[in-house]
Structures are given as C-alpha cells and as structure tokens.
CSV table of C-alpha atoms and ligand atoms in Angstrom, one decimal:
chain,number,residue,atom,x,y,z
A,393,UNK,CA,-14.3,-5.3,-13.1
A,394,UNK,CA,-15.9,-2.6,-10.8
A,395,UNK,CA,-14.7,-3.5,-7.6
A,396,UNK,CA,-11.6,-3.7,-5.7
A,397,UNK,CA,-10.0,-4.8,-2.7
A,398,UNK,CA,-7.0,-2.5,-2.4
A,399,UNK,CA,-4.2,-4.3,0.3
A,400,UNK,CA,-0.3,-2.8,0.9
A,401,UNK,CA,2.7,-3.1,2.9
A,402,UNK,CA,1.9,-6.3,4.2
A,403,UNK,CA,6.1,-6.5,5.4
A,404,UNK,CA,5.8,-10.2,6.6
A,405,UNK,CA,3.1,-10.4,8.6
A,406,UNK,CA,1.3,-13.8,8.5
A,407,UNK,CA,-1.7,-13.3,10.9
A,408,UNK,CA,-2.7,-9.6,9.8
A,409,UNK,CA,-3.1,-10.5,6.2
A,410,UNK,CA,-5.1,-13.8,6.6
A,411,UNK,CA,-7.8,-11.7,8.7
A,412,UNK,CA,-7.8,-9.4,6.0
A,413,UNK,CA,-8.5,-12.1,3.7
A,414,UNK,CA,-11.4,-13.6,5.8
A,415,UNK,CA,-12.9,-10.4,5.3
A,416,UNK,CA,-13.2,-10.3,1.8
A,417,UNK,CA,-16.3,-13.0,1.2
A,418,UNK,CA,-18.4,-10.5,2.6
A,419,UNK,CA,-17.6,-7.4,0.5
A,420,UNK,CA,-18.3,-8.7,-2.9
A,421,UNK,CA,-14.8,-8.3,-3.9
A,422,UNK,CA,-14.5,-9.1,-8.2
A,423,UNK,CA,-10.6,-8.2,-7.8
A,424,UNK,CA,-7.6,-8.0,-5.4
A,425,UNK,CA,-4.5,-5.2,-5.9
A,426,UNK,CA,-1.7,-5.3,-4.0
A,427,UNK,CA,0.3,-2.4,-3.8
A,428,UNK,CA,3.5,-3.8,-2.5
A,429,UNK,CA,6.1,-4.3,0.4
A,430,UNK,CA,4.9,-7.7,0.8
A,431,UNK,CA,8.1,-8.8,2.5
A,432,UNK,CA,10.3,-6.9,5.2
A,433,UNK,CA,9.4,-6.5,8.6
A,434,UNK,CA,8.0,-9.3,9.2
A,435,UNK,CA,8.6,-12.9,10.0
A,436,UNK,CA,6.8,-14.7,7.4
A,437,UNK,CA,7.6,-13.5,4.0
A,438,UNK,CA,7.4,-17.1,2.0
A,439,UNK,CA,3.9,-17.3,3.4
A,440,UNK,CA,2.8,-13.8,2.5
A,441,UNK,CA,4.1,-14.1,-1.1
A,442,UNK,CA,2.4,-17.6,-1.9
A,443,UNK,CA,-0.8,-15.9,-0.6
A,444,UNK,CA,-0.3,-12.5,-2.8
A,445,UNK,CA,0.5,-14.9,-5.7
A,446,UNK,CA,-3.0,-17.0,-5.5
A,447,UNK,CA,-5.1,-13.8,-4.5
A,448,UNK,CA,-4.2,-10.8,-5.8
A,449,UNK,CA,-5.2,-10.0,-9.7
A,450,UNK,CA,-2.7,-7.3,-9.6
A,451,UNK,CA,0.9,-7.1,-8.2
A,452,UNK,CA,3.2,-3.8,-8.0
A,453,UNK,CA,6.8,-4.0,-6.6
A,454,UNK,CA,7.4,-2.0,-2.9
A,455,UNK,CA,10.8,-0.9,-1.9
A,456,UNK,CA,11.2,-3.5,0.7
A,457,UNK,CA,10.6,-6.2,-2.1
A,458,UNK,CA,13.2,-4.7,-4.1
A,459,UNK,CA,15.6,-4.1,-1.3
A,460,UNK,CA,15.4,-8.3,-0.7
A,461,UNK,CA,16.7,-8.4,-4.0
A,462,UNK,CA,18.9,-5.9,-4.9
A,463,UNK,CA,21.2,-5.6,-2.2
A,464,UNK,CA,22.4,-2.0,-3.5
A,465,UNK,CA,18.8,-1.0,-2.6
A,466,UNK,CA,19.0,-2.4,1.1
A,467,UNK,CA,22.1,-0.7,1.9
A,468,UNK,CA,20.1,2.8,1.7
A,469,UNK,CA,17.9,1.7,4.6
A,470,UNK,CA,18.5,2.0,7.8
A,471,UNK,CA,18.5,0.2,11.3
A,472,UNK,CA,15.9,-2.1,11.9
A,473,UNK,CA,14.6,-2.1,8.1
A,474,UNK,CA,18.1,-3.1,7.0
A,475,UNK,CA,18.4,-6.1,9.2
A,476,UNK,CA,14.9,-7.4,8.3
A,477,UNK,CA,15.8,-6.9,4.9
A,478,UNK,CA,19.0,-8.7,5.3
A,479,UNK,CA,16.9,-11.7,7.8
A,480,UNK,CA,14.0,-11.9,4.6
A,481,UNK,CA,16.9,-12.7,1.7
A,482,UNK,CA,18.1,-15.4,3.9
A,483,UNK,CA,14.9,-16.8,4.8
A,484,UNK,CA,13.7,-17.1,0.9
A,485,UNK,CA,14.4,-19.6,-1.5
A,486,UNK,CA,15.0,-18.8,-5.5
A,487,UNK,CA,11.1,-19.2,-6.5
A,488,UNK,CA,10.4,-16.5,-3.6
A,489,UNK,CA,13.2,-14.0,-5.0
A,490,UNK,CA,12.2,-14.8,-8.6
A,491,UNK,CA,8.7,-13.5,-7.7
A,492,UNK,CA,9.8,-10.5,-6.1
A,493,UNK,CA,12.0,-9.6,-9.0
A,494,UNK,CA,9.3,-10.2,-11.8
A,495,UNK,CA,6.9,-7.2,-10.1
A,496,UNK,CA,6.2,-4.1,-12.1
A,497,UNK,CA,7.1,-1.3,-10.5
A,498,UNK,CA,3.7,0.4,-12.4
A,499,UNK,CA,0.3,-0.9,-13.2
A,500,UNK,CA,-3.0,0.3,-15.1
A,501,UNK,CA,-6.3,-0.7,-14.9
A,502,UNK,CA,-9.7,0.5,-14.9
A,503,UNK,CA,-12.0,2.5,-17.8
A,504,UNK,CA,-9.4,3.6,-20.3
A,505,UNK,CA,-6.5,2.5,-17.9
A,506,UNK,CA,-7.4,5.8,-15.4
A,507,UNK,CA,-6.0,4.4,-12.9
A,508,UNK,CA,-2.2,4.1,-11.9
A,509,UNK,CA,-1.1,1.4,-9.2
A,510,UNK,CA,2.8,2.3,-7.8
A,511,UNK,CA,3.9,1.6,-4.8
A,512,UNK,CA,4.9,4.8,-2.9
A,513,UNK,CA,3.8,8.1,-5.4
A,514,UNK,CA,2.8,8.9,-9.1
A,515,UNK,CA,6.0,12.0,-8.8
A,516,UNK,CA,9.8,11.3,-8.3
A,517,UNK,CA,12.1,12.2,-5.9
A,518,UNK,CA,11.0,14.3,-2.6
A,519,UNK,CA,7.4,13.0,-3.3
A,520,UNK,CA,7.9,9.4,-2.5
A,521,UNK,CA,6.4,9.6,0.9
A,522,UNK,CA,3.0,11.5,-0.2
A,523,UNK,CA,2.1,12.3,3.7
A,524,UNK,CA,0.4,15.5,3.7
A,525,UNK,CA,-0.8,18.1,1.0
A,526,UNK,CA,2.4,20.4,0.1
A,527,UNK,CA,4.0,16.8,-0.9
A,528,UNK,CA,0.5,15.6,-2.7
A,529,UNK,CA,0.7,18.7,-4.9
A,530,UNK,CA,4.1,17.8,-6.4
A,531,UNK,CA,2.3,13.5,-6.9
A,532,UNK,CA,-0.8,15.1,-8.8
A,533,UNK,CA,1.5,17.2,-11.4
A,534,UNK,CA,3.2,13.3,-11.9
A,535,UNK,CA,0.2,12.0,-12.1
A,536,UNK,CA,-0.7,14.6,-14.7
A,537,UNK,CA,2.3,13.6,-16.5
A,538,UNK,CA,1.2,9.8,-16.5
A,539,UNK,CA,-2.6,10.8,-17.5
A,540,UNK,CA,-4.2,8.9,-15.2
A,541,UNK,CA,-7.5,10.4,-12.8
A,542,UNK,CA,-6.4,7.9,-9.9
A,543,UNK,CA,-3.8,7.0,-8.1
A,544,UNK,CA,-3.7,4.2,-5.9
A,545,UNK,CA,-0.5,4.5,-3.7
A,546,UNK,CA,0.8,2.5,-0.4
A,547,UNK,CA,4.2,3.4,1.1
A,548,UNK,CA,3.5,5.8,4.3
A,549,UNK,CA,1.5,2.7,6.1
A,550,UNK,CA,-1.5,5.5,6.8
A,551,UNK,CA,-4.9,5.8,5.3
A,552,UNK,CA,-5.2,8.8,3.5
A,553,UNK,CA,-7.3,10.2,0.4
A,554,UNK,CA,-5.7,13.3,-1.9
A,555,UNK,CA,-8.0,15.1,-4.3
A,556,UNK,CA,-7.0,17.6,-6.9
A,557,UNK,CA,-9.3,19.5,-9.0
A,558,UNK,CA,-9.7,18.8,-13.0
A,559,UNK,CA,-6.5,18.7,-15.5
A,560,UNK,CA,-5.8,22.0,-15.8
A,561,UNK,CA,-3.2,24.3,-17.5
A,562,UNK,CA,-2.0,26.1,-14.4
A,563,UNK,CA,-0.7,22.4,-13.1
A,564,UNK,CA,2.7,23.5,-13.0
A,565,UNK,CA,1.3,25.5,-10.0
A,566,UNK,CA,-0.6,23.1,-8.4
A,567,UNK,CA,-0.3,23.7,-4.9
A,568,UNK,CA,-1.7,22.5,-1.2
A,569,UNK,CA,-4.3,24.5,-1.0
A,570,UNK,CA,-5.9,23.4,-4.4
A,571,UNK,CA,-6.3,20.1,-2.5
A,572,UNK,CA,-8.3,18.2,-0.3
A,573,UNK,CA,-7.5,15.8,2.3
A,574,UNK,CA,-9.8,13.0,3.6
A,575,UNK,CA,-8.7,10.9,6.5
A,576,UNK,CA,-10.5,7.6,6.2
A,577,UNK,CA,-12.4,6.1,8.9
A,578,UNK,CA,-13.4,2.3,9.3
A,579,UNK,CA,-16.1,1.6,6.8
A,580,UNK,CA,-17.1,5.2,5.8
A,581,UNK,CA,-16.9,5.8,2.5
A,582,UNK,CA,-15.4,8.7,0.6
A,583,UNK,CA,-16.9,9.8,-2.4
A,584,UNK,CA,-14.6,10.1,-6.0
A,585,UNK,CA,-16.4,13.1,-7.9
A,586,UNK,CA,-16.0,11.8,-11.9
A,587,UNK,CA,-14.4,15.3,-12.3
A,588,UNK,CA,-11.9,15.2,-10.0
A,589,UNK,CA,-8.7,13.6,-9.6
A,590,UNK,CA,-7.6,11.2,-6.5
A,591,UNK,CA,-4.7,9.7,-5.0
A,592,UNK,CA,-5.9,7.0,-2.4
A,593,UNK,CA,-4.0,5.0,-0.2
A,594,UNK,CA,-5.5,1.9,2.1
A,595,UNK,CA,-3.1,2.2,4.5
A,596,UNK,CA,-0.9,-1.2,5.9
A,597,UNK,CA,-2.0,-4.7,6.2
A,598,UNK,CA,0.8,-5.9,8.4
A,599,UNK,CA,2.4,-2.5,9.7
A,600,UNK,CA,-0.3,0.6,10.3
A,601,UNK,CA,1.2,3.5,11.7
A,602,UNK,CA,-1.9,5.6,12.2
A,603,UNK,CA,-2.0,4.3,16.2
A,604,UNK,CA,-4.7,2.1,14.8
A,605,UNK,CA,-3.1,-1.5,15.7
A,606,UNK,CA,-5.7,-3.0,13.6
A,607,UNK,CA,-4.9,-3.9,9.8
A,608,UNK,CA,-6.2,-2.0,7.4
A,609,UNK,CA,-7.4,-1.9,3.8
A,610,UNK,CA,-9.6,-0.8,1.6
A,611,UNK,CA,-12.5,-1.0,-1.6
A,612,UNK,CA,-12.9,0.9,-4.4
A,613,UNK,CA,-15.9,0.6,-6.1
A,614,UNK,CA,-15.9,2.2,-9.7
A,615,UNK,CA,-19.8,2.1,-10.6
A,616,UNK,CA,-20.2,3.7,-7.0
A,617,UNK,CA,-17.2,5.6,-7.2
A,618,UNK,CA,-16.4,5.7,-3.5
A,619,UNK,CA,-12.9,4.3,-1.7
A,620,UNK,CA,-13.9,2.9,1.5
A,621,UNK,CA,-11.4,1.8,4.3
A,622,UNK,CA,-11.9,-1.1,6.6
A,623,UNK,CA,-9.7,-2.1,9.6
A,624,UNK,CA,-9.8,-5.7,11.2
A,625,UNK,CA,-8.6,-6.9,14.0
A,626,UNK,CA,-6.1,-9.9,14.3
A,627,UNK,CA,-3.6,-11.5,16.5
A,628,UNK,CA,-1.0,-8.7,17.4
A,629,UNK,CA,0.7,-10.8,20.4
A,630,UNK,CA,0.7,-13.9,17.9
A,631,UNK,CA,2.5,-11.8,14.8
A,632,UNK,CA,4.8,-10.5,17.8
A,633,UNK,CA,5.9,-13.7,18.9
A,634,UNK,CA,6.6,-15.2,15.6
A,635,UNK,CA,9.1,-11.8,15.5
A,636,UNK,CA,10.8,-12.4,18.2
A,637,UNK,CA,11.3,-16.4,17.5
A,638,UNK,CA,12.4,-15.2,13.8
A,639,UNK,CA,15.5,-13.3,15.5
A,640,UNK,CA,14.0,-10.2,14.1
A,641,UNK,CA,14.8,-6.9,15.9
A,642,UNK,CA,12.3,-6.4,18.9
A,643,UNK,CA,11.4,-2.9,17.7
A,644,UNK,CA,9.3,-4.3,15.2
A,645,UNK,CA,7.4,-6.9,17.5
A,646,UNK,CA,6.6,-3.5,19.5
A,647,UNK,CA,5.4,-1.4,16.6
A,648,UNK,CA,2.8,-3.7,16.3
A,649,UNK,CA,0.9,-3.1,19.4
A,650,UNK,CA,0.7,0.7,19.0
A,651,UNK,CA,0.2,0.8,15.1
A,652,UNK,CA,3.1,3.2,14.7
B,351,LIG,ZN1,6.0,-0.4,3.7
C-alpha cells in the first residue's frame, strides 16, 4: 500500500462525503483512512457510518464519536456541539453506537509503521487543536515520543501541513521557528523530504472551516512522498436542508455555506 486517501471530520454530512467518494475512481486510491468525527453536526450520522464502515481500510475515533457515546465526554462541549451530540445518540441504533465505541483512538501504518493516525494531535493536553506552529512544536516532541516520522491528524477542520527537522537531541526545545508551515491548496502537492518529519491534516469532509465551502481531503502517496489536498464541491443548500428538517440547531446549516 503506497497510496492513500486521507478523509476527517465528516460530522454527519451525507452529501459532502458521497462527492468526496465520487472522486476517488479517478485518483488511483489503494486505501482509504479516516481520521474521525464521523458523526456530530450533521444530520445523517447512520448513513455516514455504514459508508466509513465499507470504505475506509482504516478507522480512528474523533471526539464527537466518543462524545455520542460517552455522555461524560458530551457534557464538556458546548452550545451547538452539545445539542448535536445529544440529537446523534438519539438518532442511532445499538449497531451504530457499537461501531463508534469499537474505534481506536491510535493507528499505525506504513514502512515500519512511520506513520501515526489520531484524531486531533500526536501531544496531550494544550496541543489537541494543532492550529499554528508554537502549538505544532509541542505535537512533534509527542510524536517523538511515539517514534513515528508522520502524523496524520484531523480535528481543526483546516488543511494544514507541519514539518519538523530530523529526530534530534535538542527536542525538548523544539520550537516554532524550527518548523515549517504549508497551507495546502486544491490539487498542489506538497513534497515529504524522507529526512524530515510531518504532521498533515486533510482538512473536513462535511465541516471546512478555512472559508472554503467546498469539502476537502486529501492523498498521500508514499513512493512519491507528496500529500496533496483536493476540494470538491457538493450540495451545500441540500446538506442545509436536511439540518434544518433534522431539528438541528440552524447555526450549523449556516456554517456550511461560508466554510467556517
Ligand atoms: Zn471535527
């Protein structure tokens, strides 16, 4: 296996994910990871979950799945998220909660298992939302920890790519400025030096919030060793509809629209 489609934080939504799908026949894809957060949000988590279950190779557990389950977990969210949390327990049956409670929170794959699949960031605590450089630093010293050269991460709903110099001594003191970020742009490809370490995220299926309505995902290609990100278009006013039928709350019909 030398290439992957990399999809997260598909949160529900029906129409966003089956264009995403569509696009796969045409990018040679050998193998499909999902990164998480297949439910919340949105108003068609069944549907999302029977679709991550027959096409994705590889499965990690998001916070909004375990929230759906764990209802300890959803009482830390807030407003909007809370409700949809609350809304997507209801709306499952037992298979549907049995699957989100068998996901891994972790998985490895790749050349020597090099490469760490979570759901929000390789470090604990004030890392989980790995949105910029200073917070980057402190994943790569986890991901030191975990041995790993790359990171595939979901979480912040935004395309991003993170590199880190080689394994060094001084990682303790790994710091922003030892690192480089790429912002990923539709179909151009970012190169992984072998020498270097990466965390990459795809960005959001059914939620982007990079004002880029359009979903977005990506490939990583190992023998190439480039991540590419590709955006597709879908049916915003359908998935918004479908929202606001569910009872959801109307904030996150109008998210949509703006990709934020
Ligand atoms: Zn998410």
């Amino acid at each position: 296996m030398s290439r992957y489609a990399v999809i997260s934080d598909i949160h529900g939504n029906l129409y966003a994910f089956q264009a995403v799908l569509a696009a796969m026949p045409a990018l040679n894809i050998e193998s499909l990871i999902c990164l998480g957060d297949t439910v919340g949000y949105g108003p068609h988590p069944g549907e999302c979950l029977d679709l991550v279950v027959r096409h994705c190779d590889i499965v990690v557990q998001g916070n909004h799945d375990q929230a759906v389950v764990d209802p300890l977990c959803a009482d830390t969210f807030n407003g909007a998220a809370r409700e949809a949390i609350y809304w997507t327990r209801a709306a499952l049956g037992p298979l549907h909660l049995n699957a989100l409670l068998q996901m891994p929170l972790t998985r490895r794959l790749g050349p020597g298992d090099s490469i760490h699949c979570v759901h929000d960031s390789p470090g604990a605590g004030p890392t989980n939302y790995v949105h910029d450089k200073q917070i980057a630093a402190l994943a790569f010293r986890g991901l030191a920890d975990l041995d790993a050269e790359i990171c595939l991460i979901g979480h912040t709903h935004v395309p991003m790519v993170f590199e880190a110099p080689p394994l060094a001594d001084a990682e303790a003191t790994l710091s922003a400025t030892d690192l480089t970020a790429y912002i990923p742009s539709h179909e151009v490809e970012i190169d992984l030096r072998p020498e270097l370490r990466y965390i990459c995220n795809p960005g959001s299926v059914g939620q982007p919030r990079d004002c880029d309505a359009r979903a977005s995902f990506a490939v990583l290609d190992l023998d190439q060793r480039t991540f590419t990100v590709h955006r597709v278009a879908y049916d915003v006013a359908a998935a918004q509809l479908a929202t606001q039928q569910a009872g959801l709350p109307t904030v996150l019909a109008d998210r949509l629209a703006i990709g934020a």
